[in-house]
Amino acid sequence: MNNTKFYNEFRKNEKPNMRHAQIHRHVIALGLKQNMNVLDVGCGEGIVSAMVAFNVLPKGKVLGIDTSEGRIERANSGDSKRSNITFKCMEFTDLPDEKVFDVIMFNDVLE
């Protein structure tokens, strides 16, 4: 399943919009490969994290962090939750030094 179909299935209660195409372009531009470990800073409710997680299967992992407890709660309880994603409420500067990621993305932080 490609990213656009995955996103549309993921958010089937919403009408397709320009955000779908934008997210699709961002995920493609990351050059993700299977088994990569990705950090999604400012993950919000985890929509992009879920798309990224789909692309790094089978052994890749995604850590989504956000400073909003409410968004992290929604990410952990909503459609974004996948077996290879962890969502945490924390600051980027609070990550342990030993954490290593193949890709660090700030998709919804720098817009």
PDB file of N, CA, C and O in Angstrom, residues 4-21 23 45-48 51 74 79-80:
ATOM      1  N   THR A   4      -0.110   7.425   0.171  1.00  0.00           N
ATOM      2  CA  THR A   4      -1.364   8.159   0.001  1.00  0.00           C
ATOM      3  C   THR A   4      -2.553   7.275   0.360  1.00  0.00           C
ATOM      4  O   THR A   4      -3.447   7.692   1.096  1.00  0.00           O
ATOM      5  N   LYS A   5      -2.548   6.039  -0.125  1.00  0.00           N
ATOM      6  CA  LYS A   5      -3.640   5.126   0.216  1.00  0.00           C
ATOM      7  C   LYS A   5      -3.642   4.842   1.715  1.00  0.00           C
ATOM      8  O   LYS A   5      -4.689   4.779   2.340  1.00  0.00           O
ATOM      9  N   PHE A   6      -2.450   4.669   2.275  1.00  0.00           N
ATOM     10  CA  PHE A   6      -2.354   4.408   3.715  1.00  0.00           C
ATOM     11  C   PHE A   6      -2.938   5.576   4.499  1.00  0.00           C
ATOM     12  O   PHE A   6      -3.732   5.389   5.404  1.00  0.00           O
ATOM     13  N   TYR A   7      -2.570   6.794   4.142  1.00  0.00           N
ATOM     14  CA  TYR A   7      -3.070   7.964   4.865  1.00  0.00           C
ATOM     15  C   TYR A   7      -4.580   8.084   4.710  1.00  0.00           C
ATOM     16  O   TYR A   7      -5.296   8.355   5.669  1.00  0.00           O
ATOM     17  N   ASN A   8      -5.079   7.863   3.502  1.00  0.00           N
ATOM     18  CA  ASN A   8      -6.524   7.969   3.282  1.00  0.00           C
ATOM     19  C   ASN A   8      -7.286   6.915   4.079  1.00  0.00           C
ATOM     20  O   ASN A   8      -8.355   7.195   4.609  1.00  0.00           O
ATOM     21  N   GLU A   9      -6.737   5.720   4.177  1.00  0.00           N
ATOM     22  CA  GLU A   9      -7.362   4.679   4.989  1.00  0.00           C
ATOM     23  C   GLU A   9      -7.292   5.047   6.468  1.00  0.00           C
ATOM     24  O   GLU A   9      -8.240   4.880   7.219  1.00  0.00           O
ATOM     25  N   PHE A  10      -6.145   5.584   6.858  1.00  0.00           N
ATOM     26  CA  PHE A  10      -5.891   5.972   8.239  1.00  0.00           C
ATOM     27  C   PHE A  10      -6.869   7.046   8.702  1.00  0.00           C
ATOM     28  O   PHE A  10      -7.345   7.047   9.820  1.00  0.00           O
ATOM     29  N   ARG A  11      -7.174   7.980   7.841  1.00  0.00           N
ATOM     30  CA  ARG A  11      -8.084   9.079   8.157  1.00  0.00           C
ATOM     31  C   ARG A  11      -9.345   9.016   7.306  1.00  0.00           C
ATOM     32  O   ARG A  11      -9.780   9.996   6.738  1.00  0.00           O
ATOM     33  N   LYS A  12      -9.973   7.830   7.219  1.00  0.00           N
ATOM     34  CA  LYS A  12     -11.085   7.643   6.301  1.00  0.00           C
ATOM     35  C   LYS A  12     -12.305   8.485   6.636  1.00  0.00           C
ATOM     36  O   LYS A  12     -13.174   8.650   5.802  1.00  0.00           O
ATOM     37  N   ASN A  13     -12.384   9.045   7.822  1.00  0.00           N
ATOM     38  CA  ASN A  13     -13.524   9.896   8.176  1.00  0.00           C
ATOM     39  C   ASN A  13     -13.351  11.331   7.704  1.00  0.00           C
ATOM     40  O   ASN A  13     -14.261  12.131   7.820  1.00  0.00           O
ATOM     41  N   GLU A  14     -12.171  11.652   7.177  1.00  0.00           N
ATOM     42  CA  GLU A  14     -11.931  12.996   6.657  1.00  0.00           C
ATOM     43  C   GLU A  14     -11.984  12.985   5.148  1.00  0.00           C
ATOM     44  O   GLU A  14     -11.655  11.992   4.511  1.00  0.00           O
ATOM     45  N   LYS A  15     -12.348  14.114   4.567  1.00  0.00           N
ATOM     46  CA  LYS A  15     -12.291  14.242   3.120  1.00  0.00           C
ATOM     47  C   LYS A  15     -10.838  14.487   2.719  1.00  0.00           C
ATOM     48  O   LYS A  15     -10.098  15.164   3.435  1.00  0.00           O
ATOM     49  N   PRO A  16     -10.407  13.920   1.580  1.00  0.00           N
ATOM     50  CA  PRO A  16      -9.037  14.186   1.116  1.00  0.00           C
ATOM     51  C   PRO A  16      -8.801  15.687   0.988  1.00  0.00           C
ATOM     52  O   PRO A  16      -9.687  16.436   0.602  1.00  0.00           O
ATOM     53  N   ASN A  17      -7.613  16.114   1.346  1.00  0.00           N
ATOM     54  CA  ASN A  17      -7.292  17.529   1.268  1.00  0.00           C
ATOM     55  C   ASN A  17      -5.837  17.714   0.871  1.00  0.00           C
ATOM     56  O   ASN A  17      -5.105  16.746   0.674  1.00  0.00           O
ATOM     57  N   MET A  18      -5.390  18.945   0.759  1.00  0.00           N
ATOM     58  CA  MET A  18      -4.026  19.241   0.348  1.00  0.00           C
ATOM     59  C   MET A  18      -3.006  18.721   1.353  1.00  0.00           C
ATOM     60  O   MET A  18      -1.869  18.460   1.006  1.00  0.00           O
ATOM     61  N   ARG A  19      -3.413  18.551   2.590  1.00  0.00           N
ATOM     62  CA  ARG A  19      -2.497  18.043   3.614  1.00  0.00           C
ATOM     63  C   ARG A  19      -2.025  16.625   3.266  1.00  0.00           C
ATOM     64  O   ARG A  19      -0.894  16.268   3.528  1.00  0.00           O
ATOM     65  N   HIS A  20      -2.902  15.823   2.647  1.00  0.00           N
ATOM     66  CA  HIS A  20      -2.520  14.472   2.242  1.00  0.00           C
ATOM     67  C   HIS A  20      -1.316  14.521   1.315  1.00  0.00           C
ATOM     68  O   HIS A  20      -0.342  13.792   1.504  1.00  0.00           O
ATOM     69  N   ALA A  21      -1.389  15.358   0.297  1.00  0.00           N
ATOM     70  CA  ALA A  21      -0.293  15.457  -0.673  1.00  0.00           C
ATOM     71  C   ALA A  21       0.976  15.988  -0.022  1.00  0.00           C
ATOM     72  O   ALA A  21       2.081  15.518  -0.311  1.00  0.00           O
ATOM     73  N   ILE A  23       1.923  15.727   3.184  1.00  0.00           N
ATOM     74  CA  ILE A  23       2.494  14.678   4.034  1.00  0.00           C
ATOM     75  C   ILE A  23       3.155  13.608   3.171  1.00  0.00           C
ATOM     76  O   ILE A  23       4.262  13.158   3.464  1.00  0.00           O
ATOM     77  N   GLU A  45      -0.545  14.461  17.137  1.00  0.00           N
ATOM     78  CA  GLU A  45      -1.373  13.268  17.332  1.00  0.00           C
ATOM     79  C   GLU A  45      -0.815  12.044  16.605  1.00  0.00           C
ATOM     80  O   GLU A  45      -1.434  10.987  16.603  1.00  0.00           O
ATOM     81  N   GLY A  46       0.340  12.184  15.968  1.00  0.00           N
ATOM     82  CA  GLY A  46       1.031  11.037  15.410  1.00  0.00           C
ATOM     83  C   GLY A  46       0.659  10.616  14.006  1.00  0.00           C
ATOM     84  O   GLY A  46       0.998   9.516  13.581  1.00  0.00           O
ATOM     85  N   ILE A  47      -0.010  11.469  13.254  1.00  0.00           N
ATOM     86  CA  ILE A  47      -0.430  11.100  11.904  1.00  0.00           C
ATOM     87  C   ILE A  47       0.780  10.809  11.017  1.00  0.00           C
ATOM     88  O   ILE A  47       0.856   9.773  10.362  1.00  0.00           O
ATOM     89  N   VAL A  48       1.739  11.719  11.009  1.00  0.00           N
ATOM     90  CA  VAL A  48       2.936  11.527  10.177  1.00  0.00           C
ATOM     91  C   VAL A  48       3.778  10.383  10.746  1.00  0.00           C
ATOM     92  O   VAL A  48       4.335   9.576   9.992  1.00  0.00           O
ATOM     93  N   MET A  51       2.581   7.145   9.341  1.00  0.00           N
ATOM     94  CA  MET A  51       3.010   6.925   7.959  1.00  0.00           C
ATOM     95  C   MET A  51       4.476   6.518   7.906  1.00  0.00           C
ATOM     96  O   MET A  51       4.862   5.620   7.159  1.00  0.00           O
ATOM     97  N   ARG A  74      -3.780  11.593  22.803  1.00  0.00           N
ATOM     98  CA  ARG A  74      -4.563  11.230  21.613  1.00  0.00           C
ATOM     99  C   ARG A  74      -3.767  10.298  20.695  1.00  0.00           C
ATOM    100  O   ARG A  74      -4.322   9.364  20.118  1.00  0.00           O
ATOM    101  N   ASP A  79      -5.836   6.246  16.250  1.00  0.00           N
ATOM    102  CA  ASP A  79      -5.470   5.439  15.088  1.00  0.00           C
ATOM    103  C   ASP A  79      -3.977   5.471  14.790  1.00  0.00           C
ATOM    104  O   ASP A  79      -3.487   4.672  14.011  1.00  0.00           O
ATOM    105  N   SER A  80      -3.251   6.411  15.386  1.00  0.00           N
ATOM    106  CA  SER A  80      -1.823   6.529  15.120  1.00  0.00           C
ATOM    107  C   SER A  80      -1.018   5.417  15.772  1.00  0.00           C
ATOM    108  O   SER A  80       0.105   5.145  15.369  1.00  0.00           O
TER     109      SER A  80
END
